[in-house]
CSV table of N, CA and C in Angstrom, one decimal:
chain,number,residue,atom,x,y,z
A,81,MET,N,82.2,122.0,74.0
A,81,MET,CA,82.0,121.3,75.4
A,81,MET,C,83.0,121.7,76.4
A,82,GLU,N,84.3,121.9,75.9
A,82,GLU,CA,85.4,122.2,76.8
A,82,GLU,C,85.2,123.6,77.5
A,83,ARG,N,84.6,124.5,76.7
A,83,ARG,CA,84.4,125.9,77.2
A,83,ARG,C,83.3,125.9,78.3
A,84,PHE,N,82.3,125.0,78.2
A,84,PHE,CA,81.3,124.9,79.3
A,84,PHE,C,82.1,124.4,80.5
A,85,ASP,N,82.8,123.4,80.4
A,85,ASP,CA,83.5,122.9,81.6
A,85,ASP,C,84.5,123.8,82.3
A,86,ASP,N,85.2,124.7,81.5
A,86,ASP,CA,86.1,125.7,82.0
A,86,ASP,C,85.3,126.7,82.7
A,87,ALA,N,84.1,127.2,82.1
A,87,ALA,CA,83.3,128.1,82.7
A,87,ALA,C,82.7,127.7,84.1
A,88,HIS,N,82.2,126.4,84.0
A,88,HIS,CA,81.7,125.8,85.2
A,88,HIS,C,82.8,125.7,86.3
A,89,GLY,N,83.9,125.3,86.0
A,89,GLY,CA,85.0,125.2,86.9
A,89,GLY,C,85.4,126.6,87.6
A,90,ARG,N,85.3,127.6,86.8
A,90,ARG,CA,85.6,128.9,87.3
A,90,ARG,C,84.5,129.4,88.2
A,91,ARG,N,83.3,129.2,87.9
A,91,ARG,CA,82.1,129.5,88.7
A,91,ARG,C,82.2,128.7,90.0
A,92,GLN,N,82.5,127.5,89.9
A,92,GLN,CA,82.5,126.7,91.1
A,92,GLN,C,83.6,127.2,92.1
A,93,ALA,N,84.8,127.5,91.5
A,93,ALA,CA,85.9,128.1,92.3
A,93,ALA,C,85.5,129.4,93.1
A,94,ILE,N,84.7,130.2,92.4
A,94,ILE,CA,84.2,131.5,93.0
A,94,ILE,C,83.3,131.2,94.2
A,95,ILE,N,82.4,130.2,93.8
A,95,ILE,CA,81.3,129.8,94.9
A,95,ILE,C,82.1,129.2,96.0
A,96,ASP,N,83.1,128.2,95.9
A,96,ASP,CA,83.9,127.7,97.0
A,96,ASP,C,84.5,128.8,97.8
A,97,ARG,N,85.2,129.8,97.1
A,97,ARG,CA,85.8,130.8,97.9
A,97,ARG,C,84.8,131.6,98.8
A,98,MET,N,83.7,132.0,98.1
A,98,MET,CA,82.6,132.7,98.8
A,98,MET,C,82.1,131.9,100.1
A,99,LEU,N,81.8,130.7,99.9
A,99,LEU,CA,81.4,129.9,101.0
A,99,LEU,C,82.4,129.8,102.1
A,100,ALA,N,83.7,129.5,101.8
A,100,ALA,CA,84.8,129.5,102.7
A,100,ALA,C,84.9,130.7,103.5
A,101,HIS,N,84.7,131.9,102.8
A,101,HIS,CA,84.8,133.2,103.4
A,101,HIS,C,83.6,133.4,104.4
A,102,ALA,N,82.4,133.0,103.9
A,102,ALA,CA,81.2,133.2,104.8
A,102,ALA,C,81.4,132.3,106.1
A,103,LEU,N,81.8,131.2,105.9
A,103,LEU,CA,82.0,130.3,107.1
A,103,LEU,C,83.0,130.8,108.1
A,104,ARG,N,84.2,131.2,107.5
A,104,ARG,CA,85.2,131.8,108.3
A,104,ARG,C,84.7,133.0,109.0
A,105,SER,N,84.0,133.8,108.4
A,105,SER,CA,83.4,135.1,109.0
A,105,SER,C,82.5,134.7,110.2
A,106,ALA,N,81.7,133.8,109.9
A,106,ALA,CA,80.7,133.4,111.0
A,106,ALA,C,81.3,132.8,112.1
A,107,SER,N,82.3,132.1,112.0
A,107,SER,CA,83.0,131.5,113.2
A,107,SER,C,83.7,132.6,114.0
A,108,ASN,N,84.3,133.5,113.2
A,108,ASN,CA,85.1,134.7,113.9
A,108,ASN,C,84.0,135.4,114.7
A,109,GLU,N,82.9,135.7,114.2
A,109,GLU,CA,81.9,136.5,114.9
A,109,GLU,C,81.5,135.9,116.1
A,110,ARG,N,81.2,134.5,116.1
A,110,ARG,CA,80.9,133.9,117.3
A,110,ARG,C,81.9,133.9,118.4
A,111,ARG,N,83.1,133.7,118.0
A,111,ARG,CA,84.2,133.8,119.1
A,111,ARG,C,84.2,135.2,119.6
A,112,GLN,N,84.1,136.2,118.9
A,112,GLN,CA,84.2,137.6,119.4
A,112,GLN,C,83.1,138.0,120.2
A,113,SER,N,81.9,137.2,120.1
A,113,SER,CA,80.7,137.8,120.8
A,113,SER,C,81.0,137.8,122.3
A,114,HIS,N,81.6,136.9,122.9
A,114,HIS,CA,81.8,136.9,124.3
A,114,HIS,C,82.9,138.0,124.6
A,115,ASP,N,83.9,138.1,123.8
A,115,ASP,CA,85.0,139.1,124.1
A,115,ASP,C,84.5,140.5,123.9
A,116,GLY,N,83.5,140.7,123.1
A,116,GLY,CA,83.0,142.1,122.9
A,116,GLY,C,82.1,142.6,123.9
A,117,LEU,N,81.7,141.8,124.9
A,117,LEU,CA,80.9,142.2,125.9
A,117,LEU,C,81.7,143.0,127.0
A,118,PRO,N,80.9,143.7,127.8
A,118,PRO,CA,81.6,144.4,128.9
A,118,PRO,C,82.0,143.3,130.0
A,119,GLU,N,83.0,143.7,130.7
A,119,GLU,CA,83.5,142.7,131.7
A,119,GLU,C,82.4,142.1,132.6
A,120,ASP,N,81.6,142.9,133.1
A,120,ASP,CA,80.5,142.4,134.0
A,120,ASP,C,79.6,141.4,133.3
A,121,MET,N,79.4,141.6,132.1
A,121,MET,CA,78.5,140.6,131.3
A,121,MET,C,79.2,139.3,131.0
A,122,ARG,N,80.4,139.4,130.8
A,122,ARG,CA,81.3,138.2,130.6
A,122,ARG,C,81.3,137.3,131.9
A,123,ALA,N,81.3,138.1,133.1
A,123,ALA,CA,81.2,137.3,134.3
A,123,ALA,C,79.9,136.7,134.5
A,124,VAL,N,78.8,137.4,134.0
A,124,VAL,CA,77.4,136.7,134.1
A,124,VAL,C,77.3,135.5,133.4
A,125,ILE,N,78.0,135.4,132.2
A,125,ILE,CA,78.0,134.3,131.4
A,125,ILE,C,78.8,133.2,132.2
A,126,ASP,N,80.0,133.7,132.6
A,126,ASP,CA,80.8,132.6,133.4
A,126,ASP,C,80.0,132.0,134.5
A,127,VAL,N,79.3,132.7,135.2
A,127,VAL,CA,78.7,132.3,136.5
A,127,VAL,C,77.5,131.3,136.0
A,128,LEU,N,76.8,131.7,134.9
A,128,LEU,CA,75.7,130.8,134.5
A,128,LEU,C,76.2,129.6,133.8
A,129,LEU,N,77.4,129.6,133.1
A,129,LEU,CA,77.9,128.4,132.5
A,129,LEU,C,78.4,127.5,133.7
A,130,ALA,N,79.0,128.0,134.7
A,130,ALA,CA,79.5,127.2,135.8
A,130,ALA,C,78.3,126.6,136.6
A,131,LYS,N,77.1,127.4,136.8
A,131,LYS,CA,76.0,126.8,137.5
A,131,LYS,C,75.4,125.7,136.7
A,132,ALA,N,75.2,125.9,135.4
A,132,ALA,CA,74.6,124.8,134.6
A,132,ALA,C,75.6,123.6,134.6
A,133,GLN,N,76.8,123.7,134.6
A,133,GLN,CA,77.8,122.6,134.7
A,133,GLN,C,77.7,121.9,136.1
A,134,ALA,N,77.6,122.7,137.1
A,134,ALA,CA,77.5,122.1,138.5
A,134,ALA,C,76.2,121.4,138.7
A,135,GLN,N,75.3,121.9,138.1
A,135,GLN,CA,73.9,121.2,138.2
A,135,GLN,C,73.7,120.1,137.2
A,136,ARG,N,74.6,120.1,136.2
A,136,ARG,CA,74.5,119.2,135.2
A,136,ARG,C,73.1,119.2,134.4
A,137,GLN,N,72.8,120.5,134.1
A,137,GLN,CA,71.6,120.8,133.5
A,137,GLN,C,71.9,121.6,132.2
A,138,ARG,N,70.9,121.5,131.3
A,138,ARG,CA,71.0,122.3,130.1
A,138,ARG,C,70.0,123.4,130.1
A,139,ARG,N,69.2,123.6,131.2
A,139,ARG,CA,68.3,124.6,131.4
A,139,ARG,C,68.5,125.4,132.7
A,140,LEU,N,68.5,126.7,132.6
A,140,LEU,CA,68.6,127.6,133.8
A,140,LEU,C,67.3,128.3,133.8
A,141,THR,N,66.9,128.9,134.9
A,141,THR,CA,65.7,129.7,135.1
A,141,THR,C,65.9,131.2,135.0
A,142,PHE,N,64.9,132.0,134.7
A,142,PHE,CA,65.1,133.4,134.7
A,142,PHE,C,65.5,133.9,136.2
A,143,ASP,N,65.2,133.2,137.2
A,143,ASP,CA,65.7,133.5,138.5
A,143,ASP,C,67.2,133.4,138.5
A,144,ASP,N,67.7,132.3,138.0
A,144,ASP,CA,69.2,132.2,137.9
A,144,ASP,C,69.9,133.3,137.1
A,145,LEU,N,69.2,133.6,136.0
A,145,LEU,CA,69.7,134.8,135.3
A,145,LEU,C,69.7,136.1,136.1
A,146,GLU,N,68.5,136.3,136.7
A,146,GLU,CA,68.4,137.5,137.5
A,146,GLU,C,69.5,137.5,138.6
A,147,GLU,N,69.8,136.5,139.3
A,147,GLU,CA,70.8,136.5,140.3
A,147,GLU,C,72.2,136.7,139.8
A,148,ALA,N,72.4,136.4,138.5
A,148,ALA,CA,73.7,136.5,138.0
A,148,ALA,C,74.0,137.9,137.5
A,149,LEU,N,72.9,138.6,137.2
A,149,LEU,CA,73.1,140.0,136.5
A,149,LEU,C,73.7,141.0,137.5
A,150,PRO,N,74.4,142.0,136.9
A,150,PRO,CA,75.0,142.9,137.8
A,150,PRO,C,73.9,143.9,138.2
A,151,PRO,N,74.2,144.8,139.2
A,151,PRO,CA,73.2,145.6,139.7
A,151,PRO,C,72.8,146.8,138.8
A,152,ARG,N,73.5,147.0,137.8
A,152,ARG,CA,73.2,148.2,136.8
A,152,ARG,C,72.2,147.7,135.8
A,153,ASP,N,71.7,148.7,135.1
A,153,ASP,CA,70.6,148.4,134.1
A,153,ASP,C,71.3,147.6,133.0
A,154,VAL,N,70.7,146.6,132.4
A,154,VAL,CA,71.3,145.7,131.4
A,154,VAL,C,70.6,146.1,130.1
A,155,SER,N,71.3,146.3,129.0
A,155,SER,CA,70.7,146.6,127.7
A,155,SER,C,70.1,145.4,127.1
A,156,ALA,N,69.3,145.6,126.2
A,156,ALA,CA,68.7,144.5,125.4
A,156,ALA,C,69.8,143.8,124.6
A,157,GLU,N,70.8,144.5,124.0
A,157,GLU,CA,71.8,143.8,123.4
A,157,GLU,C,72.7,142.9,124.3
A,158,ASP,N,72.9,143.4,125.5
A,158,ASP,CA,73.6,142.5,126.4
A,158,ASP,C,72.8,141.2,126.7
A,159,LEU,N,71.5,141.4,126.9
A,159,LEU,CA,70.7,140.1,127.2
A,159,LEU,C,70.7,139.2,126.0
A,160,GLU,N,70.6,139.8,124.8
A,160,GLU,CA,70.6,139.0,123.6
A,160,GLU,C,71.9,138.2,123.4
A,161,ALA,N,73.0,138.9,123.7
A,161,ALA,CA,74.3,138.3,123.7
A,161,ALA,C,74.4,137.1,124.6
A,162,ILE,N,73.9,137.4,125.9
A,162,ILE,CA,73.9,136.4,126.8
A,162,ILE,C,73.1,135.1,126.4
A,163,PHE,N,72.0,135.3,125.9
A,163,PHE,CA,71.1,134.2,125.5
A,163,PHE,C,71.8,133.5,124.3
A,164,TRP,N,72.4,134.3,123.4
A,164,TRP,CA,73.1,133.7,122.2
A,164,TRP,C,74.2,132.9,122.7
A,165,ILE,N,75.1,133.3,123.5
A,165,ILE,CA,76.2,132.6,123.9
A,165,ILE,C,75.9,131.4,124.8
A,166,LEU,N,74.9,131.5,125.6
A,166,LEU,CA,74.4,130.3,126.3
A,166,LEU,C,73.9,129.2,125.4
A,167,SER,N,73.2,129.7,124.4
A,167,SER,CA,72.6,128.7,123.4
A,167,SER,C,73.7,128.1,122.6
A,168,GLU,N,74.8,128.7,122.3
A,168,GLU,CA,75.9,128.1,121.7
A,168,GLU,C,76.6,126.9,122.5
A,169,HIS,N,76.3,127.0,123.9
A,169,HIS,CA,76.7,126.0,124.7
A,169,HIS,C,75.7,125.1,125.1
A,170,GLY,N,74.4,125.1,124.4
A,170,GLY,CA,73.4,124.3,124.5
A,170,GLY,C,72.6,124.5,125.9
A,171,ILE,N,72.7,125.7,126.3
A,171,ILE,CA,71.9,126.0,127.5
A,171,ILE,C,70.9,127.0,127.3
A,172,ALA,N,69.6,126.7,127.8
A,172,ALA,CA,68.5,127.5,127.6
A,172,ALA,C,68.0,128.2,128.9
A,173,ILE,N,67.5,129.4,128.9
A,173,ILE,CA,66.9,130.0,130.0
A,173,ILE,C,65.3,129.9,129.9
A,174,GLU,N,64.8,129.3,130.9
A,174,GLU,CA,63.3,129.2,130.8
A,174,GLU,C,62.7,129.7,132.1
A,175,ASP,N,61.4,129.5,132.1
A,175,ASP,CA,60.5,130.0,133.3
A,175,ASP,C,60.8,129.0,134.4
A,176,SER,N,60.7,129.5,135.7
A,176,SER,CA,61.0,128.8,136.8
A,176,SER,C,59.9,127.6,137.0
A,177,ASP,N,60.4,126.5,137.5
A,177,ASP,CA,59.5,125.3,137.8
A,177,ASP,C,58.6,125.8,139.0
A,178,PRO,N,57.3,125.5,139.0
A,178,PRO,CA,56.6,125.9,140.2
A,178,PRO,C,57.0,125.1,141.5
A,179,GLY,N,57.6,123.8,141.2
A,179,GLY,CA,58.0,123.1,142.4
A,179,GLY,C,59.4,123.4,142.8
A,180,ARG,N,60.1,124.2,142.1
A,180,ARG,CA,61.5,124.5,142.4
A,180,ARG,C,61.6,125.9,143.1
A,181,ASP,N,61.9,125.9,144.5
A,181,ASP,CA,62.1,127.1,145.2
A,181,ASP,C,63.1,126.9,146.2
């Protein structure tokens, strides 16, 4: 019976280390997502976060996004990063309200 307990303890220690490593890696990736963007994309995120905070809303429109984007072509990866980072802050980009103009 003691051999079973020793083996179980070793397996559990390995699982705990793997889980800790996975969680540590995931949090590092999230922090680096903003830093890895070009400067103009970081500025877009900052503008959108400030707008959401000023309006005290958790939803912005595609018009808000369009206004914040730089004049250059924006890659799909940049847009995905913007949506991801905003979602980490609890902010969604949605269609414009018909009554909001």
